[in-house]
RNA sequence: GCUCCCUUCGUCUAGAGGCCUAGGACACGGCCCUCUCAAGGCUGUAACACGGGUUCGAAUCCCGUAGGGAGCGCCA
């Protein structure tokens, strides 16, 4: 358990960082930190169509926001660079050559349209859609002929027949798959770039990755990658396929579930530590229930407790960790989190009543003197206290100032009211709301003058 | 269609044949504390998908069924 694990996060810069990806990144990060190993960031941008620089920048920004720091990566370098796949063409080229020379790969001249048709036919015939092997047996002459006619081939891996690929999945246990169930797959596209099955596996091996944690959706594809690695004589990493992260309805997380990217949660005002605390419990159980700071998470991370079943993302639970996180923020941190940037006393006052920054708005309005309309029940409580009560209170505040204990003492002595009968009408007159933050600091912030005016406004009515 | 994977309270999960009249956390309800809300303390409701085996004994092992998911791409 103490052998240092080299793990990685290998996103493709084709969109915002999804929660599911963030979770596997977190698990990988924790594993490396737990064992004193290394955590690598690798950018898988072989899909030139969809990859964008801004996504890469965003992705890095989100990981930094989460404080998931990497030891090797595109920005910090490292011994196995470059860490961006689009810059690793030369490395792949040599490997393609080796594969071809060994007879483990062959050029394929089939056109996408033809393959599409073949797939359809196979499906209709009730057979799994697989590459029929058209180009596998092409003679050298035939290959030359096609090449001469200007066709640019892809490179296909020649999957050996009648063999069984076995591996021990870190979370699913022993796996075996017949090679006959796997069609020859493309390792190099027509444009010369490497395909996922190839470069993803190869880079893991080349970068010394020992443990690959990824989503369940890759489980069935792992044998292909193992085949490539074996053919190239590269070391197989251990693979762990964690159950997918799904929405509340059990369907794969998508836009219709609301926020699904790290960015969206950050923009809504969720704290990184809150997100981390929720994610670390999705499809994983540590050895403690309590809120954890990122630096102490590795100790409590238990790879053997990674789950196979899909986990539902439940915002109610995220909210809980958000509250826990807020409770641990320093006053200045609360201030910056709430935006306003202003008074630390305001931040301190609101921190227990706000889970997202937007929740602060009504209270900031109350401080400004912009009270919410009174409800039926609130009016009844005010009427019950009576205008005399508020006249007394307004008079008392000129003596006590914005000092609640003193004010309460005076008003209590003069009206005989105490407890809820005393505080509730005061709170209502002052804030317009029956519940909210502590009244004493609230009063102090409202100030004696504004408070007196609010009390007086209720002293008029009959 | 074929192959593979998954299935414990509403949710996240503990559980690796007897320790389980199934434990914890979140959510929900009640009580306490309290000017209110939040927090905190106590407490309650609530689950082994189904059907067969194996066994003295099964949430745990085996086989089926159902439901869900993934893969079979010049996406990753």
PDB file of N, CA, C and O in Angstrom, chain A residues 31-71:
ATOM      1  N   UNK A  31      -4.834   9.483  -4.444  1.00  0.00           N
ATOM      2  CA  UNK A  31      -4.036   8.248  -4.432  1.00  0.00           C
ATOM      3  C   UNK A  31      -2.548   8.581  -4.474  1.00  0.00           C
ATOM      4  O   UNK A  31      -1.741   8.032  -3.715  1.00  0.00           O
ATOM      5  N   UNK A  32      -2.191   9.484  -5.360  1.00  0.00           N
ATOM      6  CA  UNK A  32      -0.780   9.881  -5.464  1.00  0.00           C
ATOM      7  C   UNK A  32      -0.298  10.502  -4.158  1.00  0.00           C
ATOM      8  O   UNK A  32       0.765  10.166  -3.644  1.00  0.00           O
ATOM      9  N   UNK A  33      -1.111  11.369  -3.596  1.00  0.00           N
ATOM     10  CA  UNK A  33      -0.694  12.055  -2.366  1.00  0.00           C
ATOM     11  C   UNK A  33      -0.640  11.098  -1.188  1.00  0.00           C
ATOM     12  O   UNK A  33       0.184  11.229  -0.296  1.00  0.00           O
ATOM     13  N   UNK A  34      -1.550  10.161  -1.186  1.00  0.00           N
ATOM     14  CA  UNK A  34      -1.598   9.194  -0.077  1.00  0.00           C
ATOM     15  C   UNK A  34      -0.331   8.345  -0.032  1.00  0.00           C
ATOM     16  O   UNK A  34       0.169   8.011   1.028  1.00  0.00           O
ATOM     17  N   UNK A  35       0.177   8.000  -1.211  1.00  0.00           N
ATOM     18  CA  UNK A  35       1.307   7.083  -1.274  1.00  0.00           C
ATOM     19  C   UNK A  35       2.635   7.796  -1.496  1.00  0.00           C
ATOM     20  O   UNK A  35       3.662   7.149  -1.668  1.00  0.00           O
ATOM     21  N   UNK A  36       2.588   9.119  -1.529  1.00  0.00           N
ATOM     22  CA  UNK A  36       3.823   9.852  -1.771  1.00  0.00           C
ATOM     23  C   UNK A  36       4.293   9.708  -3.205  1.00  0.00           C
ATOM     24  O   UNK A  36       5.483   9.792  -3.489  1.00  0.00           O
ATOM     25  N   UNK A  37       3.365   9.460  -4.098  1.00  0.00           N
ATOM     26  CA  UNK A  37       3.712   9.297  -5.507  1.00  0.00           C
ATOM     27  C   UNK A  37       3.614  10.607  -6.263  1.00  0.00           C
ATOM     28  O   UNK A  37       3.844  11.676  -5.697  1.00  0.00           O
ATOM     29  N   UNK A  38       3.262  10.508  -7.537  1.00  0.00           N
ATOM     30  CA  UNK A  38       3.174  11.705  -8.364  1.00  0.00           C
ATOM     31  C   UNK A  38       1.845  11.762  -9.072  1.00  0.00           C
ATOM     32  O   UNK A  38       1.253  10.738  -9.400  1.00  0.00           O
ATOM     33  N   UNK A  39       1.394  12.972  -9.299  1.00  0.00           N
ATOM     34  CA  UNK A  39       0.140  13.198 -10.004  1.00  0.00           C
ATOM     35  C   UNK A  39       0.453  13.997 -11.261  1.00  0.00           C
ATOM     36  O   UNK A  39       1.114  15.031 -11.197  1.00  0.00           O
ATOM     37  N   UNK A  40       0.023  13.454 -12.378  1.00  0.00           N
ATOM     38  CA  UNK A  40       0.361  14.053 -13.673  1.00  0.00           C
ATOM     39  C   UNK A  40      -0.875  14.624 -14.352  1.00  0.00           C
ATOM     40  O   UNK A  40      -1.951  14.030 -14.294  1.00  0.00           O
ATOM     41  N   UNK A  41      -0.707  15.760 -14.975  1.00  0.00           N
ATOM     42  CA  UNK A  41      -1.775  16.305 -15.813  1.00  0.00           C
ATOM     43  C   UNK A  41      -1.347  16.181 -17.270  1.00  0.00           C
ATOM     44  O   UNK A  41      -0.266  16.618 -17.652  1.00  0.00           O
ATOM     45  N   UNK A  42      -2.182  15.525 -18.045  1.00  0.00           N
ATOM     46  CA  UNK A  42      -1.866  15.361 -19.468  1.00  0.00           C
ATOM     47  C   UNK A  42      -3.064  15.828 -20.283  1.00  0.00           C
ATOM     48  O   UNK A  42      -4.204  15.481 -19.973  1.00  0.00           O
ATOM     49  N   UNK A  43      -2.793  16.611 -21.279  1.00  0.00           N
ATOM     50  CA  UNK A  43      -3.875  17.141 -22.105  1.00  0.00           C
ATOM     51  C   UNK A  43      -4.048  16.275 -23.345  1.00  0.00           C
ATOM     52  O   UNK A  43      -3.118  16.109 -24.132  1.00  0.00           O
ATOM     53  N   UNK A  44      -5.218  15.693 -23.505  1.00  0.00           N
ATOM     54  CA  UNK A  44      -5.465  14.811 -24.637  1.00  0.00           C
ATOM     55  C   UNK A  44      -6.230  15.567 -25.719  1.00  0.00           C
ATOM     56  O   UNK A  44      -7.451  15.516 -25.794  1.00  0.00           O
ATOM     57  N   UNK A  45      -5.447  16.244 -26.539  1.00  0.00           N
ATOM     58  CA  UNK A  45      -6.050  17.114 -27.554  1.00  0.00           C
ATOM     59  C   UNK A  45      -5.840  16.579 -28.965  1.00  0.00           C
ATOM     60  O   UNK A  45      -5.568  17.340 -29.888  1.00  0.00           O
ATOM     61  N   UNK A  46      -5.971  15.272 -29.118  1.00  0.00           N
ATOM     62  CA  UNK A  46      -5.753  14.723 -30.456  1.00  0.00           C
ATOM     63  C   UNK A  46      -6.942  14.978 -31.381  1.00  0.00           C
ATOM     64  O   UNK A  46      -6.816  14.851 -32.583  1.00  0.00           O
ATOM     65  N   UNK A  47      -8.057  15.319 -30.797  1.00  0.00           N
ATOM     66  CA  UNK A  47      -9.202  15.646 -31.642  1.00  0.00           C
ATOM     67  C   UNK A  47      -9.108  17.126 -32.003  1.00  0.00           C
ATOM     68  O   UNK A  47      -9.571  17.993 -31.274  1.00  0.00           O
ATOM     69  N   UNK A  48      -8.475  17.364 -33.152  1.00  0.00           N
ATOM     70  CA  UNK A  48      -8.216  18.761 -33.531  1.00  0.00           C
ATOM     71  C   UNK A  48      -9.498  19.544 -33.772  1.00  0.00           C
ATOM     72  O   UNK A  48      -9.557  20.745 -33.559  1.00  0.00           O
ATOM     73  N   UNK A  49     -10.528  18.822 -34.215  1.00  0.00           N
ATOM     74  CA  UNK A  49     -11.805  19.474 -34.489  1.00  0.00           C
ATOM     75  C   UNK A  49     -12.372  20.151 -33.243  1.00  0.00           C
ATOM     76  O   UNK A  49     -12.803  21.286 -33.278  1.00  0.00           O
ATOM     77  N   UNK A  50     -12.397  19.400 -32.166  1.00  0.00           N
ATOM     78  CA  UNK A  50     -13.098  19.877 -30.982  1.00  0.00           C
ATOM     79  C   UNK A  50     -12.216  20.508 -29.910  1.00  0.00           C
ATOM     80  O   UNK A  50     -12.718  21.198 -29.024  1.00  0.00           O
ATOM     81  N   UNK A  51     -10.927  20.227 -29.945  1.00  0.00           N
ATOM     82  CA  UNK A  51     -10.054  20.770 -28.910  1.00  0.00           C
ATOM     83  C   UNK A  51      -9.864  22.267 -29.089  1.00  0.00           C
ATOM     84  O   UNK A  51      -9.711  22.751 -30.198  1.00  0.00           O
ATOM     85  N   UNK A  52      -9.901  22.970 -27.979  1.00  0.00           N
ATOM     86  CA  UNK A  52      -9.714  24.417 -28.039  1.00  0.00           C
ATOM     87  C   UNK A  52      -8.807  24.880 -26.912  1.00  0.00           C
ATOM     88  O   UNK A  52      -8.859  24.356 -25.813  1.00  0.00           O
ATOM     89  N   UNK A  53      -8.009  25.879 -27.255  1.00  0.00           N
ATOM     90  CA  UNK A  53      -7.069  26.409 -26.264  1.00  0.00           C
ATOM     91  C   UNK A  53      -7.773  26.951 -25.035  1.00  0.00           C
ATOM     92  O   UNK A  53      -7.325  26.789 -23.917  1.00  0.00           O
ATOM     93  N   UNK A  54      -8.889  27.595 -25.284  1.00  0.00           N
ATOM     94  CA  UNK A  54      -9.552  28.221 -24.125  1.00  0.00           C
ATOM     95  C   UNK A  54     -10.059  27.165 -23.146  1.00  0.00           C
ATOM     96  O   UNK A  54     -10.073  27.380 -21.948  1.00  0.00           O
ATOM     97  N   UNK A  55     -10.436  26.007 -23.670  1.00  0.00           N
ATOM     98  CA  UNK A  55     -10.881  24.935 -22.781  1.00  0.00           C
ATOM     99  C   UNK A  55      -9.726  24.436 -21.930  1.00  0.00           C
ATOM    100  O   UNK A  55      -9.892  24.082 -20.780  1.00  0.00           O
ATOM    101  N   UNK A  56      -8.556  24.387 -22.562  1.00  0.00           N
ATOM    102  CA  UNK A  56      -7.388  23.938 -21.825  1.00  0.00           C
ATOM    103  C   UNK A  56      -7.072  24.913 -20.689  1.00  0.00           C
ATOM    104  O   UNK A  56      -6.784  24.502 -19.569  1.00  0.00           O
ATOM    105  N   UNK A  57      -7.137  26.193 -20.984  1.00  0.00           N
ATOM    106  CA  UNK A  57      -6.873  27.196 -19.953  1.00  0.00           C
ATOM    107  C   UNK A  57      -7.906  27.111 -18.837  1.00  0.00           C
ATOM    108  O   UNK A  57      -7.597  27.182 -17.656  1.00  0.00           O
ATOM    109  N   UNK A  58      -9.148  26.942 -19.258  1.00  0.00           N
ATOM    110  CA  UNK A  58     -10.247  26.848 -18.292  1.00  0.00           C
ATOM    111  C   UNK A  58     -10.058  25.663 -17.368  1.00  0.00           C
ATOM    112  O   UNK A  58     -10.212  25.749 -16.160  1.00  0.00           O
ATOM    113  N   UNK A  59      -9.746  24.568 -18.001  1.00  0.00           N
ATOM    114  CA  UNK A  59      -9.561  23.313 -17.282  1.00  0.00           C
ATOM    115  C   UNK A  59      -8.471  23.441 -16.213  1.00  0.00           C
ATOM    116  O   UNK A  59      -8.643  23.024 -15.068  1.00  0.00           O
ATOM    117  N   UNK A  60      -7.389  24.062 -16.617  1.00  0.00           N
ATOM    118  CA  UNK A  60      -6.293  24.263 -15.674  1.00  0.00           C
ATOM    119  C   UNK A  60      -6.749  25.194 -14.547  1.00  0.00           C
ATOM    120  O   UNK A  60      -6.464  24.956 -13.375  1.00  0.00           O
ATOM    121  N   UNK A  61      -7.498  26.212 -14.917  1.00  0.00           N
ATOM    122  CA  UNK A  61      -7.989  27.151 -13.907  1.00  0.00           C
ATOM    123  C   UNK A  61      -8.912  26.448 -12.909  1.00  0.00           C
ATOM    124  O   UNK A  61      -8.841  26.692 -11.705  1.00  0.00           O
ATOM    125  N   UNK A  62      -9.774  25.567 -13.411  1.00  0.00           N
ATOM    126  CA  UNK A  62     -10.700  24.866 -12.511  1.00  0.00           C
ATOM    127  C   UNK A  62      -9.953  23.934 -11.571  1.00  0.00           C
ATOM    128  O   UNK A  62     -10.284  23.818 -10.399  1.00  0.00           O
ATOM    129  N   UNK A  63      -8.959  23.231 -12.096  1.00  0.00           N
ATOM    130  CA  UNK A  63      -8.185  22.324 -11.247  1.00  0.00           C
ATOM    131  C   UNK A  63      -7.438  23.107 -10.177  1.00  0.00           C
ATOM    132  O   UNK A  63      -7.331  22.671  -9.029  1.00  0.00           O
ATOM    133  N   UNK A  64      -6.941  24.280 -10.569  1.00  0.00           N
ATOM    134  CA  UNK A  64      -6.233  25.108  -9.597  1.00  0.00           C
ATOM    135  C   UNK A  64      -7.189  25.622  -8.538  1.00  0.00           C
ATOM    136  O   UNK A  64      -6.855  25.697  -7.359  1.00  0.00           O
ATOM    137  N   UNK A  65      -8.385  25.957  -8.995  1.00  0.00           N
ATOM    138  CA  UNK A  65      -9.387  26.424  -8.034  1.00  0.00           C
ATOM    139  C   UNK A  65      -9.685  25.330  -7.003  1.00  0.00           C
ATOM    140  O   UNK A  65      -9.859  25.594  -5.818  1.00  0.00           O
ATOM    141  N   UNK A  66      -9.708  24.095  -7.483  1.00  0.00           N
ATOM    142  CA  UNK A  66      -9.953  22.965  -6.582  1.00  0.00           C
ATOM    143  C   UNK A  66      -8.727  22.618  -5.741  1.00  0.00           C
ATOM    144  O   UNK A  66      -8.795  21.788  -4.843  1.00  0.00           O
ATOM    145  N   UNK A  67      -7.598  23.232  -6.098  1.00  0.00           N
ATOM    146  CA  UNK A  67      -6.322  22.972  -5.426  1.00  0.00           C
ATOM    147  C   UNK A  67      -5.797  21.566  -5.659  1.00  0.00           C
ATOM    148  O   UNK A  67      -5.099  21.000  -4.814  1.00  0.00           O
ATOM    149  N   UNK A  68      -6.179  21.003  -6.793  1.00  0.00           N
ATOM    150  CA  UNK A  68      -5.654  19.691  -7.166  1.00  0.00           C
ATOM    151  C   UNK A  68      -4.357  19.938  -7.933  1.00  0.00           C
ATOM    152  O   UNK A  68      -4.359  20.075  -9.145  1.00  0.00           O
ATOM    153  N   UNK A  69      -3.269  20.007  -7.236  1.00  0.00           N
ATOM    154  CA  UNK A  69      -2.009  20.375  -7.883  1.00  0.00           C
ATOM    155  C   UNK A  69      -1.319  19.159  -8.480  1.00  0.00           C
ATOM    156  O   UNK A  69      -1.387  18.064  -7.934  1.00  0.00           O
ATOM    157  N   UNK A  70      -0.663  19.350  -9.598  1.00  0.00           N
ATOM    158  CA  UNK A  70       0.017  18.249 -10.269  1.00  0.00           C
ATOM    159  C   UNK A  70       1.517  18.460 -10.248  1.00  0.00           C
ATOM    160  O   UNK A  70       2.008  19.588 -10.173  1.00  0.00           O
ATOM    161  N   UNK A  71       2.231  17.335 -10.298  1.00  0.00           N
ATOM    162  CA  UNK A  71       3.692  17.381 -10.219  1.00  0.00           C
ATOM    163  C   UNK A  71       4.329  17.453 -11.587  1.00  0.00           C
ATOM    164  O   UNK A  71       5.453  17.906 -11.740  1.00  0.00           O
TER     165      UNK A  71
END
